[in-house]
Amino acid sequence: MADRTRELIDDLLLRREEAVRLAEKRAAERQHPKGKLTARERIALLTDPGSFVEIDEFARHGSGATGDGLVAGHATVDGRPICVHAQDFSVFGGSLGEASGAKVNKVMDLAIRTGVPVVGINDGGGARIQEGVTSLARYAELAVRHTNASGVIPQISLILGPCAGGAVYAPALTDFTVVVDKLSQMVVTGPDVLRAATGEEITLDDLGGARVNATVSGNAHYLADDEPDAIDWVKTLLGYLPANNRDGAPEYDDDTAPEVTASDLELNRIVPDGANQGYDMIDVLTRVVDDGDLLQVHGAFAPNMICAFARVGGRSVGVVANQPRFGAGAIDIDASEKAARFVRFCDAFNLPLLTFADVPGYLPGLDQERGGIIRRGAKLIYAYAEATVPKVTVVVRKAYGGGYAVMGSKHLGADVNLAWPTARIAVVGPEGTVQVLHRRELAALSGAERAARERELIAQHQDSPYPAAERGYVDSVIEPARTRLAVTAALRALRGKTSPVPARKHGNIPL
Ligand code: HXC
């Protein structure tokens, strides 16, 4: 090799090594004492060893630090390509400036062009204050990219430190947000500004700590114990998803048992005799999906509704189920919004929807009505009605009123509807039916006579799946133990499903 060429290559290697080594040294000095990883350590944990290719590592603004506080590039996770960007808190508090903003937008463009998921790691102070409107411009441009990428490539955000001010709207526009207990904070306005504006005294953790975001506001979809747990969750999630909306999700051989198993038979004993007795819907789901593996999304938020990724016969599905253990599985505002967003994600990325219903209806109550359960409860109906992916529904127990209609009913476009013999499909439950239809008769009675007549009427009005089955609204009433086999067969039959969608710019989901 010519000497001049050798010199140039050596110079490049030295520059690159210096840039990364100095940045890593500074980052480690600042992050490690706080128990936090550096941006590159985080990327290394997420991606396959040696697969990360950094772009724009020499980017800088004026005389600022090389890299400008953001590490970005492409890599693989379990052999599948992704794009990734991570804020480096050791440079201007991980804030986004002109150069780092241009870099994040560049890697987003690359992800969209190449049709691969993007993972953003947030740990910073938002728009860089000293760069003024330029940093605001970069953030707004990033918002456009998140919006354009929505429904095209999966977008995942890890919050591994502060995420403050308008900058929270970048992860909020992505599909999944992961926070770490006692480490992540997401707030539009911090405690100091709040105190000055309203006089309210509250700690940052109570205002926008990880737990609050994962359990109360629902801004976060997974509450991790620590950084490795958070990153592990993201890797597992990626394994269920296609790279983009035109690609298929990873498939595995169907090595599930072709006959009813001992585990299947346990389904025959899961629903309790008492209509109002609780049981754990997770016990049903784990007996239906491959290896009992469920990756819950929003697991700590609106626990009365379960949303989870799983596989059936080796193929990814989105599972939506009422959870009778919490609030009798009624649909409240949070449950509707949680499931609606999940359903829309699955539909956008061609993942079939598997629904398990045990729902007494939408939750009644003053706070729900005033909170907008009409407008916000409508989101779930809209999402199911709009979804064109294969939809398979199992009615396990109650499917009353609006709850029946919304939880993947035939009328909203479900393809295969199954019901257990324990299903109770009706406008209202037997007690409610008797109160409305026999009110006058009962009012004329009193004491023991009234109670006995009431019991008799309730027994007469016991709900079952058969009126729905007679009308074809339920395709089949099945023995619970055959659910796994019936669901697998239904999803197999629906693989070639096509659905024409009306020509329009876009619908107007009740937001
Ligand atoms: C420039 C910043 C910065 C910022 C932090 N730093 N935020 N520099 N622009 N936005 C710098 C600090 O000056 C400090 O520099 C270093 O980063 C570490 O910050 P600390 O405050 O010492 O760290 P900590 O106590 O952990 O607090 C972190 C923090 C806090 C919670 C993020 O720094 C903070 O509140 N920053 C401002 C947040 C904010 O208001 N951002 C604008 C949001 S508006 P030195 O040199 O001392 O180490 C926005 C609009 C987006 O983002 C538009 C979207 C469409």
XYZ file of C-alpha atoms in Angstrom, residues 52-390:
339
model
C -23.427 -1.529 15.360
C -22.281 0.829 12.609
C -22.139 4.385 13.853
C -22.920 7.301 11.566
C -21.836 10.915 11.956
C -19.543 10.260 14.893
C -17.579 13.369 13.842
C -20.678 15.587 13.819
C -20.272 18.654 15.996
C -21.752 22.073 16.435
C -19.192 24.904 16.454
C -16.435 24.004 18.901
C -18.694 21.608 20.840
C -18.012 17.958 21.620
C -17.526 15.485 18.788
C -20.722 13.571 18.226
C -22.773 16.442 19.688
C -24.354 14.348 22.407
C -26.047 11.725 20.246
C -24.873 8.296 19.136
C -26.708 6.939 16.089
C -26.446 4.272 13.454
C -27.690 0.882 12.356
C -27.178 -2.608 13.750
C -28.881 -5.956 14.062
C -30.884 -7.519 16.871
C -31.077 -11.298 16.651
C -29.757 -10.938 13.122
C -32.490 -8.515 12.000
C -31.591 -4.940 11.021
C -32.688 -1.927 13.086
C -31.773 1.745 13.317
C -30.908 3.168 16.715
C -30.131 6.530 18.296
C -29.166 7.309 21.876
C -28.790 10.612 23.685
C -25.480 11.074 25.509
C -26.247 12.857 28.778
C -22.594 13.747 29.281
C -22.749 16.332 26.471
C -24.973 19.311 27.308
C -27.181 16.981 29.318
C -28.083 14.940 26.235
C -29.972 17.929 24.866
C -30.730 18.045 21.148
C -28.917 20.716 19.171
C -28.363 21.488 15.519
C -25.855 18.725 14.764
C -27.402 16.019 16.969
C -30.847 16.986 15.685
C -29.697 16.604 12.092
C -28.178 13.247 13.021
C -31.308 11.824 14.634
C -33.371 12.959 11.676
C -30.895 11.352 9.290
C -31.086 7.993 11.044
C -34.889 8.213 11.140
C -34.876 8.825 7.371
C -32.636 5.814 6.933
C -34.992 3.628 8.987
C -37.999 4.756 6.940
C -36.197 4.314 3.599
C -34.905 0.860 4.461
C -38.062 -0.290 6.290
C -36.512 -1.287 9.610
C -37.635 -0.663 13.212
C -36.126 2.297 15.018
C -35.195 2.335 18.690
C -34.606 5.716 20.343
C -32.855 5.941 23.712
C -33.768 9.100 25.606
C -31.666 10.512 28.422
C -31.522 14.256 28.106
C -32.772 17.752 28.754
C -34.720 18.208 25.513
C -34.145 21.098 23.135
C -30.679 22.599 23.665
C -31.367 25.945 25.241
C -28.304 27.798 23.892
C -29.121 26.801 20.310
C -32.577 28.303 20.589
C -35.005 27.980 17.727
C -32.676 25.672 15.752
C -33.052 22.944 18.360
C -36.810 23.478 18.410
C -36.799 23.140 14.631
C -34.910 19.822 14.792
C -37.383 18.465 17.371
C -40.365 19.500 15.265
C -38.726 17.891 12.215
C -38.227 14.739 14.261
C -41.948 14.793 15.110
C -42.749 14.828 11.379
C -40.544 11.773 10.877
C -42.164 9.896 13.778
C -45.549 10.704 12.278
C -44.583 9.632 8.765
C -43.025 6.445 10.123
C -46.161 5.596 12.119
C -47.720 2.415 10.766
C -44.754 1.946 8.420
C -41.969 0.817 10.767
C -42.212 -0.106 14.451
C -40.898 2.740 16.626
C -39.739 2.055 20.160
C -38.534 4.495 22.826
C -36.460 3.749 25.880
C -36.482 6.452 28.547
C -33.306 5.910 30.539
C -33.049 9.200 32.413
C -34.852 12.507 32.136
C -37.088 13.313 29.179
C -38.328 16.797 29.817
C -40.414 19.542 28.256
C -41.749 19.378 24.707
C -39.121 16.707 24.040
C -41.465 14.123 25.590
C -43.595 14.375 22.482
C -40.947 12.576 20.451
C -41.302 9.272 22.374
C -45.025 9.931 22.797
C -45.372 9.711 19.012
C -43.679 6.304 18.893
C -45.446 2.956 19.299
C -43.928 1.733 22.563
C -42.251 3.527 25.449
C -40.230 1.729 28.101
C -39.280 3.266 31.449
C -37.040 2.091 34.275
C -38.138 2.281 37.896
C -36.417 5.090 39.829
C -34.406 6.099 36.753
C -36.777 7.507 34.133
C -38.687 10.738 34.272
C -41.124 12.089 31.719
C -42.693 15.485 32.368
C -43.915 18.335 30.218
C -43.276 20.745 33.102
C -40.918 20.031 35.995
C -41.637 20.644 39.704
C -39.872 24.047 39.767
C -41.972 25.525 36.987
C -45.077 23.952 38.492
C -44.351 25.542 41.872
C -43.850 28.934 40.248
C -46.962 28.607 38.088
C -49.493 27.052 40.479
C -47.842 26.840 43.906
C -48.113 23.040 43.854
C -45.336 21.169 45.685
C -44.505 17.773 44.261
C -41.376 15.710 43.681
C -40.214 14.930 40.142
C -40.813 11.240 40.776
C -44.405 11.788 41.926
C -45.013 14.079 38.995
C -43.509 12.037 36.205
C -41.426 9.145 37.525
C -41.371 5.786 35.797
C -44.055 4.245 37.996
C -46.492 7.111 37.485
C -46.003 6.981 33.728
C -46.455 3.217 33.603
C -49.410 2.873 35.978
C -51.371 6.135 36.067
C -50.909 8.186 32.906
C -50.219 5.217 30.633
C -47.458 7.096 28.785
C -45.173 4.080 29.233
C -45.885 0.556 28.037
C -43.415 -1.306 30.228
C -41.984 -0.604 33.677
C -38.551 -2.213 33.859
C -36.563 -2.974 37.000
C -33.287 -1.769 35.526
C -31.653 -0.883 32.214
C -30.843 -4.477 31.152
C -34.449 -5.486 31.879
C -35.727 -2.580 29.764
C -33.447 -3.442 26.861
C -34.315 -7.120 27.135
C -38.022 -6.278 26.857
C -37.362 -4.296 23.686
C -35.427 -7.193 22.154
C -38.261 -9.602 22.975
C -40.788 -7.161 21.532
C -38.819 -6.824 18.283
C -38.937 -10.628 17.957
C -42.748 -10.505 17.622
C -42.801 -7.710 15.054
C -42.250 -7.443 11.320
C -39.551 -5.032 10.158
C -42.167 -2.893 8.452
C -45.802 -2.877 7.323
C -45.086 -4.796 4.115
C -42.974 -7.477 5.769
C -44.112 -10.517 7.743
C -43.253 -11.114 11.389
C -40.667 -13.832 12.102
C -42.224 -17.295 11.845
C -41.363 -20.470 13.687
C -42.242 -24.090 12.986
C -45.575 -25.077 14.427
C -44.480 -27.661 16.977
C -47.604 -27.353 19.120
C -49.501 -30.507 20.081
C -52.108 -31.475 17.431
C -54.366 -33.090 20.069
C -55.999 -31.923 23.293
C -53.370 -31.908 26.034
C -53.549 -32.040 29.830
C -52.954 -28.302 29.859
C -55.877 -27.793 27.434
C -58.143 -29.875 29.669
C -57.479 -27.494 32.547
C -59.427 -24.867 30.590
C -62.590 -26.873 31.313
C -62.238 -26.008 34.991
C -61.132 -22.376 34.858
C -64.425 -20.476 34.800
C -65.925 -20.417 38.321
C -69.578 -21.300 38.911
C -70.493 -17.910 40.351
C -71.105 -15.338 37.603
C -69.421 -12.649 39.652
C -66.470 -14.697 40.854
C -63.126 -13.577 39.552
C -60.471 -15.719 37.879
C -57.265 -14.908 36.100
C -57.669 -14.548 32.329
C -53.897 -14.986 32.032
C -54.460 -18.641 33.035
C -56.653 -19.004 29.944
C -54.318 -17.201 27.575
C -51.165 -19.094 28.591
C -52.936 -22.360 27.769
C -53.778 -21.177 24.266
C -50.630 -19.441 23.016
C -47.348 -21.159 22.119
C -45.252 -22.118 25.168
C -47.542 -19.995 27.363
C -45.456 -16.954 26.373
C -47.150 -13.573 26.482
C -45.422 -10.225 26.197
C -47.799 -7.854 27.904
C -47.954 -4.280 26.655
C -49.118 -1.668 29.174
C -49.128 -4.494 31.735
C -49.159 -2.074 34.678
C -51.799 0.240 33.199
C -55.554 -0.475 33.019
C -55.110 -4.050 34.293
C -58.795 -4.765 33.576
C -57.751 -5.101 29.926
C -54.914 -7.345 28.770
C -52.968 -6.529 25.615
C -50.133 -8.853 24.736
C -48.064 -10.205 21.893
C -47.875 -13.974 21.607
C -47.531 -16.701 18.996
C -50.056 -19.260 17.866
C -48.767 -22.108 15.737
C -45.425 -20.299 15.433
C -46.903 -17.011 14.167
C -47.204 -13.658 15.939
C -50.615 -12.456 17.079
C -51.935 -9.582 19.158
C -54.050 -10.771 22.085
C -56.731 -8.545 23.607
C -58.644 -9.840 26.623
C -60.787 -8.606 29.475
C -59.311 -9.390 32.875
C -62.073 -10.334 35.369
C -59.559 -10.095 38.234
C -59.633 -6.300 37.994
C -62.829 -4.275 38.013
C -64.748 -7.363 36.797
C -63.112 -6.771 33.399
C -65.364 -3.791 32.661
C -64.133 -1.405 29.964
C -63.253 2.007 31.335
C -61.625 4.930 29.558
C -58.078 3.703 30.158
C -58.890 0.157 29.023
C -60.523 1.437 25.845
C -57.588 3.648 24.935
C -55.048 0.991 25.836
C -56.689 -1.669 23.692
C -57.585 0.685 20.832
C -53.983 1.715 20.351
C -52.842 -1.897 20.529
C -55.463 -3.041 18.011
C -54.442 -0.270 15.608
C -50.771 -1.213 15.956
C -51.533 -4.856 15.179
C -53.688 -3.885 12.218
C -51.025 -1.553 10.822
C -48.412 -4.310 11.021
C -50.599 -7.192 9.805
C -50.685 -9.085 13.087
C -53.922 -11.088 13.547
C -56.085 -10.175 16.532
C -57.100 -12.812 19.024
C -59.747 -11.565 21.454
C -60.988 -13.191 24.669
C -64.163 -11.666 26.068
C -65.463 -11.723 29.611
C -66.913 -8.280 29.969
C -69.890 -6.943 31.922
C -69.905 -3.823 29.687
C -68.533 -0.304 29.746
C -67.913 0.965 33.275
C -70.712 3.148 34.630
C -69.863 6.154 36.826
C -69.797 9.914 37.104
C -66.033 10.172 36.684
C -66.186 7.988 33.595
C -69.038 9.955 31.998
C -67.390 13.297 32.763
C -64.022 11.948 31.726
C -65.409 11.240 28.285
C -66.130 7.514 28.193
C -68.463 8.118 25.260
C -65.805 9.782 23.138
C -62.892 7.740 24.461
C -64.758 4.439 24.697
C -65.598 4.878 21.008
C -61.908 4.494 20.159
C -61.992 0.762 20.774
C -65.084 0.254 18.623
C -63.480 2.303 15.866
C -60.193 0.385 16.110
C -61.861 -3.038 15.889
C -64.221 -1.979 13.111
C -61.362 -0.506 11.106
C -58.976 -3.459 11.542
C -58.761 -5.658 8.453
C -56.323 -8.263 9.824
C -57.699 -11.736 10.669
